[in-house]
Amino acid sequence: MDVKEYISSGIVELYVIGSLSKEEAKEVEQMAAAHKEVADEIRKTQELIDGYAMLHQRNPPTQLRAQIMEKLGAGVVNEAKLEARIKNIYANSVAYKYLVAASVAALFITTFFSYFFYSKWSDAETDYTAMLKEKAVMVTNIEEVKYDLENRYHDLLILRDRENRMITLNAMDSTKKFMARVYWNGTTRKAYIDVQMLPTPPDSMQYQLWAIKAGQPIDAGVFEMGDNMGVQELKQVMGADQWAVTLEKKGGSPVPTMNQMYLISKS
Amino acid sequence: MGRHQRIAEPDLIKLLVERNKQGIEILYDNYSSALYGVIYRIVQNDEIAEDVMQEAFVKIWNNFSQYDATKGRLFTWIVNLARNLAIDKVRSKDFINSSKNQDIANIVSFIDMGSNHSYNPELIGLRELVRKLDPEHKEVIDLLYFSGYTQSEAAEKLNIPLGTVKTRARNAIMKLRKEFGFAGKN
């Protein structure tokens, strides 16, 4: 089987996501061992899926760390063995008996206090870590909000600019509710578009705005689709009697495809 | 960031192979929120998520010799281990019988984008892209990844042909990959 064809079948994605049977997975691994392209594809897809998993981050409760570490037996100091050894060495000597008793007692007391302070310290440490993480989460959230806000503010400036004329574009096909607004600045001659509703174009296509002046269509630029796109700045045009939007190949066309006209303004 | 410790992956792997407790502590500090997030996304309950998290760390600690660095990154291994434990839990009799359960289908919901606990700035871009992803495509990814559905189960669940499951999964991932520029890394 052709390697390119194999990769584009979608089997690598299913392998990475863990949705293949054992036999099918084995087959993919054999392909990867034989073809570097397949192995590379797996690695890249894996990185993306790992990133996707990361998007769902959630802080576990703070005490969970200590619970797990205890369960794994990590960080446990064995005091009992030490006591037993001290006892053995001095067991036969009467003179040391009191000394042993005293030092065992001292050992118990210090053990108790070191444990007590250790747990206080580690509680504080975990709380501190949790707070740092929470702070980081908040900083990120604030950054996102700030980013959104800047975009909105930018949109608002365009909307409020007295020099900007607003023109409404409606669907060519009157049964559809497609709509957009064009803003055109009489001084800077810049055109902006704010898409209200348009169908999502196929990957290879893009919408393009046209300024129609004296019956001649002039390219006013292509624009992106998606949520939160807001008001997009397009090209400078000298003026227009009418505005129109057509669907064109990605990057736009020199002349509009008339049967792909989606929106038009009133003349 | 915070307790997040900078350590080269080979060094961390070495610590874990030597069963050095520092290794597991660093692993916990660096990846616990990622693992807990995935587990929680699957089991949808904090109490159960904590149990699965404990199981996952015990397994990582005891079976670390099974990790093969030539097959993939450490994070991939641990996240898949945690994910599989969580999926097993959701599919177990106890879970299905318990009053806390919910239809597996409910688990296939949208990420709660707003209260997401991600703090890695690199991920903001990816999150933005996921937001733009076609819901039909995203649904397939989540069904396969978080519910552990096989492709035929997913096809049946969504009532679409098997081939469509494959194409949607591929298209969604390709779209993210292309735009996020992972392909250009390394």
XYZ file of C-alpha atoms in Angstrom:
453
model
C 0.000 0.000 0.000
C 1.175 3.471 -0.840
C 2.505 5.196 2.286
C 0.878 8.568 1.544
C -2.448 6.906 0.935
C -2.001 4.915 4.146
C -1.345 8.087 6.165
C -4.280 9.954 4.670
C -6.684 7.118 5.492
C -6.983 8.489 9.056
C -5.644 5.319 10.661
C -2.727 7.128 12.324
C -5.111 9.506 14.093
C -7.206 6.595 15.335
C -4.043 4.830 16.498
C -2.847 7.839 18.488
C -6.243 8.443 19.993
C -6.305 4.781 21.094
C -9.319 3.597 19.118
C -7.817 0.711 17.171
C -8.019 -2.944 18.109
C -4.783 -4.591 19.262
C -4.219 -6.212 15.876
C -4.837 -2.986 13.969
C -2.529 -1.089 16.334
C 0.177 -3.664 15.791
C -0.139 -3.184 12.065
C 0.319 0.588 12.451
C 3.420 0.010 14.599
C 4.857 -2.284 11.935
C 4.188 0.362 9.297
C 5.889 2.967 11.499
C 8.924 0.737 11.938
C 9.170 0.281 8.189
C 8.378 3.852 7.071
C 9.823 6.972 8.622
C 6.929 9.082 7.247
C 4.438 7.034 9.240
C 6.556 7.301 12.391
C 6.831 11.082 11.949
C 3.114 11.396 11.374
C 2.466 9.472 14.590
C 4.817 11.709 16.554
C 3.265 14.935 15.277
C -0.261 13.731 15.845
C 0.756 12.574 19.305
C 2.045 16.016 20.214
C -1.224 17.581 19.177
C -3.331 15.075 21.099
C -1.115 15.616 24.152
C -1.778 19.329 23.788
C -5.468 18.626 23.509
C -5.346 16.580 26.719
C -3.477 19.443 28.397
C -6.340 21.795 27.603
C -8.445 19.989 30.193
C -6.102 20.669 33.108
C -7.670 20.764 36.529
C -5.910 21.085 39.870
C -6.297 18.027 42.072
C -7.150 18.639 45.754
C -4.006 19.690 47.645
C -3.984 16.764 50.055
C -3.880 14.251 47.206
C -0.143 14.707 46.697
C 0.671 13.684 50.272
C -1.767 10.764 50.104
C -0.200 9.423 46.943
C 3.364 9.874 48.182
C 2.463 8.031 51.373
C 0.937 5.215 49.370
C 4.094 4.881 47.312
C 6.180 4.698 50.484
C 8.282 7.579 49.345
C 9.836 9.763 52.014
C 9.182 7.515 55.038
C 12.002 7.548 57.578
C 12.436 4.376 59.552
C 13.026 5.397 63.181
C 12.216 1.989 64.689
C 15.348 0.306 63.327
C 17.587 2.976 64.763
C 16.132 2.546 68.253
C 16.598 -1.221 68.110
C 20.286 -0.822 67.284
C 20.914 1.590 70.150
C 19.235 -0.826 72.538
C 21.379 -3.755 71.410
C 24.657 -1.959 71.915
C 23.911 -0.777 75.449
C 21.640 -3.572 76.670
C 24.264 -5.280 78.893
C 25.513 -2.227 80.678
C 23.616 -1.253 83.832
C 25.295 2.140 83.862
C 23.906 2.943 80.454
C 20.382 1.891 81.241
C 19.309 5.338 82.391
C 21.170 6.900 79.596
C 19.414 4.619 77.112
C 16.049 5.368 78.679
C 16.771 9.090 78.546
C 18.015 9.048 74.988
C 15.111 6.892 73.804
C 12.772 9.366 75.445
C 14.648 12.236 73.820
C 14.459 10.430 70.533
C 10.703 10.038 70.873
C 10.272 13.682 71.729
C 12.448 14.953 68.921
C 10.828 12.530 66.490
C 7.460 13.787 67.534
C 8.468 17.414 67.076
C 10.252 16.864 63.823
C 7.232 15.035 62.497
C 4.961 17.784 63.804
C 6.971 20.565 62.213
C 7.560 18.589 59.085
C 3.829 18.140 58.515
C 3.171 21.818 59.277
C 5.852 22.763 56.838
C 4.645 20.430 54.119
C 1.039 21.632 54.516
C 2.241 25.177 54.096
C 4.324 24.135 51.142
C 1.395 22.420 49.366
C -0.928 25.341 50.084
C 1.677 27.673 48.708
C 2.076 25.589 45.544
C -1.666 25.466 45.065
C -1.897 29.212 45.444
C 0.873 29.797 42.953
C -0.933 27.595 40.468
C -4.230 29.332 41.050
C -2.518 32.628 40.561
C -1.067 31.438 37.287
C -4.510 30.307 36.155
C -5.910 33.722 36.955
C -3.129 35.491 35.120
C -3.852 33.401 32.034
C -7.558 34.059 32.262
C -6.939 37.762 32.643
C -4.663 37.700 29.617
C -7.373 36.048 27.575
C -9.983 38.511 28.719
C -7.603 41.356 27.991
C -6.974 39.988 24.533
C -10.714 39.732 23.859
C -11.295 43.184 25.295
C -8.638 44.766 23.099
C -10.287 43.228 20.057
C -13.711 44.489 21.086
C -12.338 47.935 21.818
C -10.728 48.044 18.418
C -14.100 47.084 16.843
C -15.860 49.758 18.858
C -13.490 52.451 17.641
C -14.338 51.585 14.041
C -18.050 51.551 14.783
C -17.916 54.910 16.532
C -15.758 56.696 13.999
C -17.871 59.488 12.446
C -15.962 59.178 9.212
C -17.119 55.589 8.788
C -20.248 55.073 6.760
C -22.152 51.882 7.451
C -23.605 49.940 4.520
C -25.750 46.843 5.031
C -25.287 43.897 2.672
C -28.123 41.410 2.361
C -28.445 37.968 0.794
C -28.787 37.757 -2.960
C -31.086 34.832 -2.415
C -33.911 36.478 -0.500
C -34.914 33.184 1.140
C -31.594 33.232 3.059
C -30.732 35.381 6.044
C -27.087 35.969 5.163
C -25.899 39.412 6.118
C -22.838 41.585 6.678
C -22.066 45.245 7.312
C -19.378 47.183 5.497
C -17.832 50.286 7.030
C -16.069 52.653 4.676
C -13.985 55.558 5.838
C -14.347 58.638 3.624
C -10.980 60.055 4.732
C -8.666 57.044 4.908
C -10.718 55.181 2.238
C -10.323 51.981 4.227
C -13.055 49.334 4.010
C -13.995 47.126 6.956
C -16.369 44.189 7.156
C -18.402 42.814 10.042
C -19.930 39.457 9.054
C -23.276 38.785 10.697
C -24.085 35.545 8.971
C -22.575 33.616 6.090
C -22.221 29.866 5.526
C -18.802 28.378 6.360
C -16.877 28.123 3.070
C -15.016 24.958 2.045
C -11.286 24.883 2.944
C -10.162 25.860 -0.522
C -12.479 28.881 -0.802
C -12.717 32.345 0.716
C -15.191 35.224 0.599
C -14.153 38.399 -1.176
C -15.587 41.908 -0.903
C -16.131 44.028 -4.033
C -16.693 47.762 -4.346
C -18.819 48.464 -7.422
C -18.139 51.895 -8.896
C -19.795 52.975 -12.167
C -20.660 49.351 -12.876
C -17.036 48.200 -12.397
C -16.223 45.723 -9.586
C -13.041 46.624 -7.638
C -11.362 44.112 -5.338
C -11.751 45.213 -1.702
C -10.004 42.181 -0.228
C -10.719 38.697 1.096
C -11.728 38.029 4.685
C -11.665 35.270 7.283
C -14.593 33.457 8.779
C -14.946 32.235 12.344
C -16.288 33.071 15.755
C -14.975 36.222 17.348
C -13.581 37.607 14.126
C -15.183 40.971 14.876
C -14.661 43.831 12.456
C -11.956 43.039 9.894
C -9.968 45.687 8.105
C -9.796 45.078 4.340
C -8.320 47.080 1.444
C -8.461 50.797 0.618
C -10.953 51.617 -2.123
C -11.724 54.975 -3.661
C -15.447 54.655 -3.199
C -18.422 52.583 -4.236
C -21.992 52.902 -5.420
C -22.655 49.386 -4.258
C -20.883 46.607 -2.326
C -20.972 42.856 -2.942
C -19.506 39.646 -1.514
C -18.693 36.591 -3.650
C -17.189 33.210 -2.869
C -13.825 32.801 -4.575
C -10.823 30.497 -4.493
C -8.523 31.050 -1.509
C -6.649 34.340 -1.805
C -9.315 35.943 -3.980
C -9.856 36.470 -7.714
C -9.190 39.451 -10.025
C -12.815 39.458 -11.173
C -15.882 38.324 -9.240
C -17.574 35.002 -10.012
C -21.037 36.349 -10.607
C -22.966 33.128 -9.953
C -21.250 32.871 -6.549
C -22.501 36.205 -5.268
C -23.779 35.871 -1.709
C -24.334 39.420 -0.560
C -25.143 42.770 -2.152
C -25.977 46.214 -0.832
C -28.851 48.358 -2.076
C -27.780 50.628 -4.905
C 5.846 28.133 37.108
C 5.245 27.731 40.851
C 6.293 24.307 41.923
C 6.500 23.288 38.294
C 10.051 22.000 38.105
C 12.264 22.366 35.124
C 13.967 19.105 34.365
C 15.059 17.503 31.118
C 12.880 14.535 30.263
C 15.779 12.025 30.120
C 16.843 13.115 33.638
C 13.329 12.630 34.964
C 13.110 9.217 33.315
C 16.439 8.262 34.894
C 15.160 9.194 38.360
C 12.023 7.118 37.808
C 13.960 4.122 36.515
C 16.151 4.285 39.624
C 12.970 4.490 41.713
C 14.174 7.732 43.206
C 11.291 9.315 45.115
C 12.279 12.725 43.785
C 11.347 11.477 40.332
C 7.766 10.704 41.236
C 7.471 13.985 43.149
C 8.630 16.001 40.144
C 6.326 14.000 37.905
C 3.465 14.820 40.229
C 4.300 18.510 40.469
C 4.651 18.885 36.725
C 1.822 16.763 35.434
C -0.787 16.243 38.144
C -3.155 18.930 36.838
C -2.941 17.567 33.309
C -3.586 13.991 34.450
C -6.262 14.978 36.908
C -7.978 17.070 34.230
C -8.169 14.169 31.798
C -9.333 11.737 34.483
C -11.938 14.170 35.741
C -13.163 14.818 32.213
C -13.841 11.079 31.887
C -15.256 10.177 35.313
C -16.918 13.560 36.011
C -16.634 13.194 39.769
C -13.902 14.429 42.110
C -14.021 11.504 44.529
C -13.673 8.905 41.786
C -11.085 11.024 39.987
C -8.934 11.050 43.147
C -9.115 7.244 43.352
C -8.155 6.847 39.722
C -5.335 9.354 40.209
C -3.934 7.251 43.087
C -4.194 4.103 40.986
C -2.447 5.853 38.123
C 0.500 6.974 40.263
C 0.868 3.552 41.863
C 0.952 2.043 38.380
C 3.447 4.589 37.080
C 5.718 4.007 40.086
C 5.503 0.213 40.057
C 5.436 -0.433 36.328
C 7.827 2.219 35.162
C 10.018 -0.436 33.529
C 7.225 -0.847 30.943
C 7.777 2.678 29.655
C 9.670 2.626 26.367
C 11.150 6.014 25.503
C 11.658 4.993 21.881
C 7.899 4.620 21.478
C 6.941 8.084 22.645
C 7.237 10.867 25.171
C 6.809 10.342 28.885
C 3.728 12.550 28.991
C 2.061 10.470 26.286
C 2.664 7.307 28.267
C 1.374 8.616 31.575
C -1.627 10.394 30.105
C -2.653 7.262 28.208
C -2.158 5.151 31.320
C -4.372 7.514 33.342
C -6.923 7.782 30.557
C -7.206 3.996 30.226
C -7.652 3.559 33.984
C -10.377 6.203 33.959
C -12.141 4.657 30.969
C -11.970 1.205 32.616
C -13.517 2.764 35.706
C -16.359 4.348 33.747
C -17.048 1.077 32.000
C -16.872 -1.030 35.184
C -19.989 -2.558 36.695
C -19.638 -0.595 39.929
C -19.554 2.691 38.150
C -22.482 1.913 35.893
C -24.546 0.705 38.866
C -23.615 3.589 41.115
C -26.029 6.423 41.576
C -23.327 8.852 40.566
C -23.221 7.405 37.110
C -24.450 9.062 34.018
C -24.912 7.949 30.488
C -21.526 7.741 28.837
C -23.008 9.882 26.117
C -23.239 12.783 28.558
C -19.528 12.711 28.936
C -19.262 13.746 25.335
C -19.916 17.358 25.983
C -18.049 20.479 25.115
C -15.042 21.521 27.089
C -15.980 24.069 29.643
C -13.819 26.643 27.958
C -14.464 29.356 30.476
C -13.377 27.735 33.706
C -10.593 25.770 32.178
C -7.656 25.361 34.482
C -4.984 25.526 31.889
C -2.194 27.922 32.658
C 0.223 27.182 29.891
C 0.256 30.246 27.648
C 1.172 28.104 24.626
C -2.170 26.413 24.980
C -4.175 29.594 24.525
C -3.661 29.385 20.789
C -4.692 25.767 20.665
C -7.782 26.461 22.748
C -8.744 29.224 20.369
C -8.488 26.742 17.483
C -10.491 24.078 19.285
C -13.168 26.687 19.783
C -13.319 27.191 16.030
C -13.457 23.474 15.313
C -16.553 22.094 13.637
C -18.694 20.585 16.468
C -19.246 17.402 14.471
C -15.516 16.873 14.247
C -14.894 17.680 17.858
C -17.574 15.240 18.923
C -15.778 12.404 17.163
C -12.459 13.264 18.781
C -13.988 13.425 22.247
C -15.939 10.230 21.796
C -12.829 8.353 20.744
C -10.386 9.946 23.153
C -12.347 10.514 26.315
C -14.907 7.717 26.125
C -12.532 5.139 24.732
C -14.988 4.196 22.022
C -13.679 2.032 19.222
C -14.257 3.445 15.766
C -17.190 1.092 15.156
C -18.785 1.977 18.502
C -18.427 5.648 17.653
C -19.948 5.050 14.217
C -22.912 3.314 15.801
C -23.320 5.939 18.506
C -23.290 8.827 16.047
C -25.165 6.892 13.415
C -22.613 7.624 10.708
C -20.619 5.267 8.482
C -17.319 3.874 9.766
C -15.396 5.669 7.040
C -16.846 8.983 8.172
C -15.511 8.447 11.704
C -12.032 8.045 10.248
C -12.290 11.082 7.982
C -13.723 13.313 10.686
C -11.045 12.305 13.178
C -8.363 12.926 10.609
C -9.820 16.203 9.369
C -10.187 17.589 12.870
C -6.648 16.709 13.842
C -5.195 17.882 10.548
C -6.982 21.183 10.872
C -5.642 21.791 14.364
C -2.212 20.637 13.419
C -1.974 22.754 10.338
C -3.094 25.909 12.066
C -1.303 25.383 15.308
C 1.928 24.684 13.504
C 2.876 21.575 15.419
C 3.909 20.107 12.118
C 6.604 22.709 11.826
C 8.060 22.062 15.267
C 11.086 19.880 15.931
